[in-house]
Short mmCIF file of N, CA and C in Angstrom, two decimals:
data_model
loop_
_atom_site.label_atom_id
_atom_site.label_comp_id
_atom_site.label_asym_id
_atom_site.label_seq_id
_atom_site.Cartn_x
_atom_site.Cartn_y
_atom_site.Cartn_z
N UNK A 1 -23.51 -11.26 23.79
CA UNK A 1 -23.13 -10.00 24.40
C UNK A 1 -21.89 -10.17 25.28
N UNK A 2 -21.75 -11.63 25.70
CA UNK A 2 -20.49 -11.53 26.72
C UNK A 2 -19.16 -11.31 26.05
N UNK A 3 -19.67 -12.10 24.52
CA UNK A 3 -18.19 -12.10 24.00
C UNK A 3 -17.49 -10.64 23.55
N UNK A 4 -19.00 -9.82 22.79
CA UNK A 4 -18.34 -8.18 22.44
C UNK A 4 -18.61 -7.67 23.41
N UNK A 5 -19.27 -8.15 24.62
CA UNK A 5 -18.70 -7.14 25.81
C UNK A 5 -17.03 -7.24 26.43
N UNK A 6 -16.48 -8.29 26.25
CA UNK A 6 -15.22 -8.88 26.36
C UNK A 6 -14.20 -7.87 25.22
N UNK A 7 -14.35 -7.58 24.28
CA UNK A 7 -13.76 -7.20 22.97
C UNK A 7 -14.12 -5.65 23.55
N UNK A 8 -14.95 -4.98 23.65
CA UNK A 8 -15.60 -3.79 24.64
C UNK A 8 -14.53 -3.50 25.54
N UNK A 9 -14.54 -4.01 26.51
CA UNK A 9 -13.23 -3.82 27.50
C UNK A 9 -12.23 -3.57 27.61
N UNK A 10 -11.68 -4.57 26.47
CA UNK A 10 -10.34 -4.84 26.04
C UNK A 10 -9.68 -3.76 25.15
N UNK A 11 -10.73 -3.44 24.28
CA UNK A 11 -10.82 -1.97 23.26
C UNK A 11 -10.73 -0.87 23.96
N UNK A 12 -11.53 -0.77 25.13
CA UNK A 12 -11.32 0.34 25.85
C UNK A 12 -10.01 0.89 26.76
N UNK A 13 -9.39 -0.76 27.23
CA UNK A 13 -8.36 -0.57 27.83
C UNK A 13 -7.26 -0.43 27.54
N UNK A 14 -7.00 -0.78 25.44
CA UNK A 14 -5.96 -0.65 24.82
C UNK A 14 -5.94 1.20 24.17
N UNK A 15 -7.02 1.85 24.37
CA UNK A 15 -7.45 2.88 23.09
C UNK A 15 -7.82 3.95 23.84
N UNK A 16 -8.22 3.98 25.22
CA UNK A 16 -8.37 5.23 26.20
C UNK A 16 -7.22 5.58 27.08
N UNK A 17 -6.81 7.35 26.56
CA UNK A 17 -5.71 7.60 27.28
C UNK A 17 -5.91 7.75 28.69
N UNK A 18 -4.97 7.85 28.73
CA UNK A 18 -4.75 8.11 30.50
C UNK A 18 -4.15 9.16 30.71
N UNK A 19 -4.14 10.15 30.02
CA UNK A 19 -2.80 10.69 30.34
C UNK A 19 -2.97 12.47 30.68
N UNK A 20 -4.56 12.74 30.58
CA UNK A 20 -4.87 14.06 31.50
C UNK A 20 -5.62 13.83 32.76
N UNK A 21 -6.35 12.43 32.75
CA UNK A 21 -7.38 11.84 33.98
C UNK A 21 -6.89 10.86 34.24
N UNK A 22 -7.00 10.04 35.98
CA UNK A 22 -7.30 9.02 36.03
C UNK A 22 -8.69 8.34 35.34
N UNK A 23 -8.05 7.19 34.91
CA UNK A 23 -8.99 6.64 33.87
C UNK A 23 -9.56 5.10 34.74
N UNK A 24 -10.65 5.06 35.49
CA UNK A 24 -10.83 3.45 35.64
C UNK A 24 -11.97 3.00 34.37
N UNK A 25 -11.85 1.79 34.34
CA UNK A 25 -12.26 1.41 33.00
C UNK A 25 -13.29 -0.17 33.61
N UNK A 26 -14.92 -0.45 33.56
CA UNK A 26 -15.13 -1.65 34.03
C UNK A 26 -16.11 -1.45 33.53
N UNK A 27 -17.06 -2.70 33.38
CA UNK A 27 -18.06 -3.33 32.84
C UNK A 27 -18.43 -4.90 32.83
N UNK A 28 -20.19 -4.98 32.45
CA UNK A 28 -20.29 -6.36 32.38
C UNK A 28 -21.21 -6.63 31.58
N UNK A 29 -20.73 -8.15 30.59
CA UNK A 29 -21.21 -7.86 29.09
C UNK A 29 -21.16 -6.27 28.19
N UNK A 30 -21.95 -5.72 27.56
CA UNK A 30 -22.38 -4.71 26.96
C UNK A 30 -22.37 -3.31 27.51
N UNK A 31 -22.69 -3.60 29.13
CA UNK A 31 -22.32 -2.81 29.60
C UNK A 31 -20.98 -1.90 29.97
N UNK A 32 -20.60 -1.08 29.90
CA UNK A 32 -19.52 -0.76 30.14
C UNK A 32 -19.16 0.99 30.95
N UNK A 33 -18.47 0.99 31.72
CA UNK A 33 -18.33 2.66 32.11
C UNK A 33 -16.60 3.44 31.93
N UNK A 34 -16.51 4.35 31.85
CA UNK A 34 -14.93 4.79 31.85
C UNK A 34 -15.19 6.00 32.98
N UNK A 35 -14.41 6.02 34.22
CA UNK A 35 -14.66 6.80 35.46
C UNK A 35 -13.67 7.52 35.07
N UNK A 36 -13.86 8.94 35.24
CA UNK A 36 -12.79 10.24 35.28
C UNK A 36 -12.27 10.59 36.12
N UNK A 37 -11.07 10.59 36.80
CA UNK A 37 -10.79 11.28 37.88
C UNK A 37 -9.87 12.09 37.62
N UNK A 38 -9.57 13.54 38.63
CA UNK A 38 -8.44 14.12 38.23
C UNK A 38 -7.14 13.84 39.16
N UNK A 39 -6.23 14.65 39.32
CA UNK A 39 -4.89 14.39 39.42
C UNK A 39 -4.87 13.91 41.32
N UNK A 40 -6.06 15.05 41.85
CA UNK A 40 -5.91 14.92 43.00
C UNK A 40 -7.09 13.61 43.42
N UNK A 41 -7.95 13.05 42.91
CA UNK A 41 -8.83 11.85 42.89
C UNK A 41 -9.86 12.34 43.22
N UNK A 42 -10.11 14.13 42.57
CA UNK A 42 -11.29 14.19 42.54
C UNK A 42 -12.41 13.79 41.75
N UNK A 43 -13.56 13.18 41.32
CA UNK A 43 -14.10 13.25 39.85
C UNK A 43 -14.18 14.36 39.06
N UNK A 44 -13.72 13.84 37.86
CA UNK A 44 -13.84 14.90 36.96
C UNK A 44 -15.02 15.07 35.69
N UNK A 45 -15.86 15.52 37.16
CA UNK A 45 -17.67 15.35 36.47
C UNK A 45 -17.31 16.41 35.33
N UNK A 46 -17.08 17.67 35.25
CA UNK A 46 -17.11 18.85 34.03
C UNK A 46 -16.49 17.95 32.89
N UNK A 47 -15.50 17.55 33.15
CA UNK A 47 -14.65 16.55 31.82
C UNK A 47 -15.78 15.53 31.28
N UNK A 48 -16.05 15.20 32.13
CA UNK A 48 -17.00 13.47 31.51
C UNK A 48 -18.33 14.52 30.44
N UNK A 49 -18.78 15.18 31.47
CA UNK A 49 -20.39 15.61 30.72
C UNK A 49 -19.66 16.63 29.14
N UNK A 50 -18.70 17.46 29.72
CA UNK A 50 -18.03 17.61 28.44
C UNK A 50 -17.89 16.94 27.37
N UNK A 51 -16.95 15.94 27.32
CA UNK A 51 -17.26 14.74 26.21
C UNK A 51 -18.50 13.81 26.06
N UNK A 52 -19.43 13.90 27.02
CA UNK A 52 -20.59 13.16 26.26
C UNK A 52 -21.61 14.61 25.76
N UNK A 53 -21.24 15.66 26.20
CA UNK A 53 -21.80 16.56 24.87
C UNK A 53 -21.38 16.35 23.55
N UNK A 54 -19.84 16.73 23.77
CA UNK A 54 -19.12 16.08 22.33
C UNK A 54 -19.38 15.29 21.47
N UNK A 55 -19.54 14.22 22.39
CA UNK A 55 -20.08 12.87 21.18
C UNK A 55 -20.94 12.74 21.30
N UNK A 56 -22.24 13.68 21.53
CA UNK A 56 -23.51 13.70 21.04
C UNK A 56 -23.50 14.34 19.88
N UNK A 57 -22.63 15.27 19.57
CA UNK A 57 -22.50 16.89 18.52
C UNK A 57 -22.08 15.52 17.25
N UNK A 58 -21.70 14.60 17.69
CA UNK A 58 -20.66 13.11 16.31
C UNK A 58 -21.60 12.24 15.78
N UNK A 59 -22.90 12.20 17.26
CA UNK A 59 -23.53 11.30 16.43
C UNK A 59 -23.45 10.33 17.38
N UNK A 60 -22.62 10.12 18.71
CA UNK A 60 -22.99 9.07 19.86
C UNK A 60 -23.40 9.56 20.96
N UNK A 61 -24.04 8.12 21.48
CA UNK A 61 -24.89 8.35 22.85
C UNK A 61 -24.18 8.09 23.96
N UNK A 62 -23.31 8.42 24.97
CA UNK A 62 -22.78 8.10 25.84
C UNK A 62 -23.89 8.59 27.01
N UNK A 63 -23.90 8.35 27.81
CA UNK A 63 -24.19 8.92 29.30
C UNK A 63 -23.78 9.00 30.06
N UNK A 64 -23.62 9.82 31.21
CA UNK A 64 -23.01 10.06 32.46
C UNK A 64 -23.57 9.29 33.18
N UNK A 65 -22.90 8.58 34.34
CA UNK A 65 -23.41 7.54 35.35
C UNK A 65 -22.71 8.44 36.71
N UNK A 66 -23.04 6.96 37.81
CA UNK A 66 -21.95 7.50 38.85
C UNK A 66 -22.49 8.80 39.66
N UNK A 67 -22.44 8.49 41.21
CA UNK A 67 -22.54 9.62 41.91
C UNK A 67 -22.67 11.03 41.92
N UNK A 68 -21.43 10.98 40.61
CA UNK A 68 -20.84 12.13 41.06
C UNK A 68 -20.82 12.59 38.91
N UNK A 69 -21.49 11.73 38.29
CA UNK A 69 -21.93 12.26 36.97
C UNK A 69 -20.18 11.50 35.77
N UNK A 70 -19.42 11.65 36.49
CA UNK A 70 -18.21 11.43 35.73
C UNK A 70 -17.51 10.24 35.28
N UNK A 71 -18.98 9.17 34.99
CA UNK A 71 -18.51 8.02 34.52
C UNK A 71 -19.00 8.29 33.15
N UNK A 72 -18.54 7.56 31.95
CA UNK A 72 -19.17 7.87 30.62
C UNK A 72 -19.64 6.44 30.48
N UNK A 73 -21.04 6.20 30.71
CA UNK A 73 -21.54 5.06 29.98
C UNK A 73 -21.90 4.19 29.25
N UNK A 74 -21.41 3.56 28.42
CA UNK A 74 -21.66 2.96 27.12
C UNK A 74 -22.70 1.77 27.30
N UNK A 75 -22.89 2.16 26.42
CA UNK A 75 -24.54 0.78 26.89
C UNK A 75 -24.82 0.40 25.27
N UNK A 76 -24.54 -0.11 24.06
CA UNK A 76 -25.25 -0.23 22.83
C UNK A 76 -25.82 -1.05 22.63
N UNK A 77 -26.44 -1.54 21.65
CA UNK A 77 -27.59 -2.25 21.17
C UNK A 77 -26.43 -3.63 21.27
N UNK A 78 -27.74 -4.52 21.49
CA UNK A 78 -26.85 -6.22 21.15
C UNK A 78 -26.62 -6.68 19.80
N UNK A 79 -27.29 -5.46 19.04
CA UNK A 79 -26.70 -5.84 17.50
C UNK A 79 -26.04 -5.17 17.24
N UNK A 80 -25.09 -4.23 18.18
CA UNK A 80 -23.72 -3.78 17.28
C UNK A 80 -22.96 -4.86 16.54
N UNK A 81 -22.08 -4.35 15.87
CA UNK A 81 -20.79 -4.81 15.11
C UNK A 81 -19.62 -4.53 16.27
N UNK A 82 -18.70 -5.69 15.92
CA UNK A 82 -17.45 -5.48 16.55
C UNK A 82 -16.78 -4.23 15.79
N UNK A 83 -16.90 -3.73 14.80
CA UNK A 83 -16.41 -2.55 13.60
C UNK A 83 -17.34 -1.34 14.23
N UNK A 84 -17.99 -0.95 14.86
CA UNK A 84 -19.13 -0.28 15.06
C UNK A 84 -18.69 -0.20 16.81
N UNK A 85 -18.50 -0.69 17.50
CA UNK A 85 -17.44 -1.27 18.59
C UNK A 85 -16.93 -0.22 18.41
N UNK A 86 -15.42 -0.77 17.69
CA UNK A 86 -14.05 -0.24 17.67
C UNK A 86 -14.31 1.62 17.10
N UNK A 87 -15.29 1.17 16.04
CA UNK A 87 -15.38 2.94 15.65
C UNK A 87 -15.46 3.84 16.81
N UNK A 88 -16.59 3.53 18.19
CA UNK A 88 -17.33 4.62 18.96
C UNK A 88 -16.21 4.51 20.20
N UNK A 89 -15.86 3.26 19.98
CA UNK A 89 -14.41 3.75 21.17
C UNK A 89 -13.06 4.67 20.66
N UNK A 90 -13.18 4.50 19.26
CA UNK A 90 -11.95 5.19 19.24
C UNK A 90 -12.19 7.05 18.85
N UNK A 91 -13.57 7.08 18.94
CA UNK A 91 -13.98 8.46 18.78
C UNK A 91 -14.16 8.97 20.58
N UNK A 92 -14.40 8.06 21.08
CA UNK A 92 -14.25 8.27 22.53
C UNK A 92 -12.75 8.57 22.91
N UNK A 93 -11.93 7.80 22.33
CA UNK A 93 -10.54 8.16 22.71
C UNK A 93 -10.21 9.90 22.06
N UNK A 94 -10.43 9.76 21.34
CA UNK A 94 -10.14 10.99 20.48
C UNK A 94 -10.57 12.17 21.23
N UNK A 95 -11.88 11.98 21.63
CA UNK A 95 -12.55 13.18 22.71
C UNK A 95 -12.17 13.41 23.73
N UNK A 96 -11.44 12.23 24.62
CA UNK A 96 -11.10 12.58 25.87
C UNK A 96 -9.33 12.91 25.87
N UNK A 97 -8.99 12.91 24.66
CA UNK A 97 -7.40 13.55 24.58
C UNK A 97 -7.70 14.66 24.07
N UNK A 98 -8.53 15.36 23.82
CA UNK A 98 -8.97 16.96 23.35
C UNK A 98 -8.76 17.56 24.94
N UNK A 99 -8.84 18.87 25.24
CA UNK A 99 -9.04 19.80 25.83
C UNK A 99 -10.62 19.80 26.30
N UNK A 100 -10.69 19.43 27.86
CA UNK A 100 -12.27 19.30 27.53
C UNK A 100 -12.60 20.41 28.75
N UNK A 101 -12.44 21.39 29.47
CA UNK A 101 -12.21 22.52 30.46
C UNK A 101 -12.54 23.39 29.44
N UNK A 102 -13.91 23.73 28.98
CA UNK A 102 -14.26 24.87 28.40
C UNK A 102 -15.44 25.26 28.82
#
């Protein structure tokens, strides 16, 4: 788990935009979270629970963590695939460069 939690991270930090939220990005092993913030450093709880509706509607399980709801949690099985990995992060990327204020 340390090593695809390592590959996890790294995936997340090359493949999640940044570029409507502050994005912090941390984890350990398997675990992993992506924190939302907006422009002024508020959390951007509506955004986060937004996209983990989303990628429930796809077929993934994310969860909201965090105080304040606006971390997206990734937690998967220790028998993912590194391919299985890369798929649910990059559908994560995809969701959080959508329009998520609806």
């Amino acid at each position: 788990s340390a090593e695809l939690g390592d590959d996890l991270l790294k995936l997340l930090e090359e493949k999640i935009p940044n570029l409507k939220y502050q994005v912090e990005i941390r984890g350990r092993g398997l675990m992993a979270g992506v924190e939302l913030r907006l422009g002024d450093d508020k959390p951007a709880t509506e955004a986060a629970i937004q996209a983990i509706k989303t990628l429930l509607h796809r077929g993934y399980i994310f969860l909201p963590e965090g105080e304040h709801g606006n971390v997206i949690s990734f937690t998967p099985p220790l028998t993912i695939s590194k391919a299985q990995l890369a798929k649910a992060v990059k559908i994560l990327a995809e969701v959080l460069a959508t329009d998520l204020h609806k």
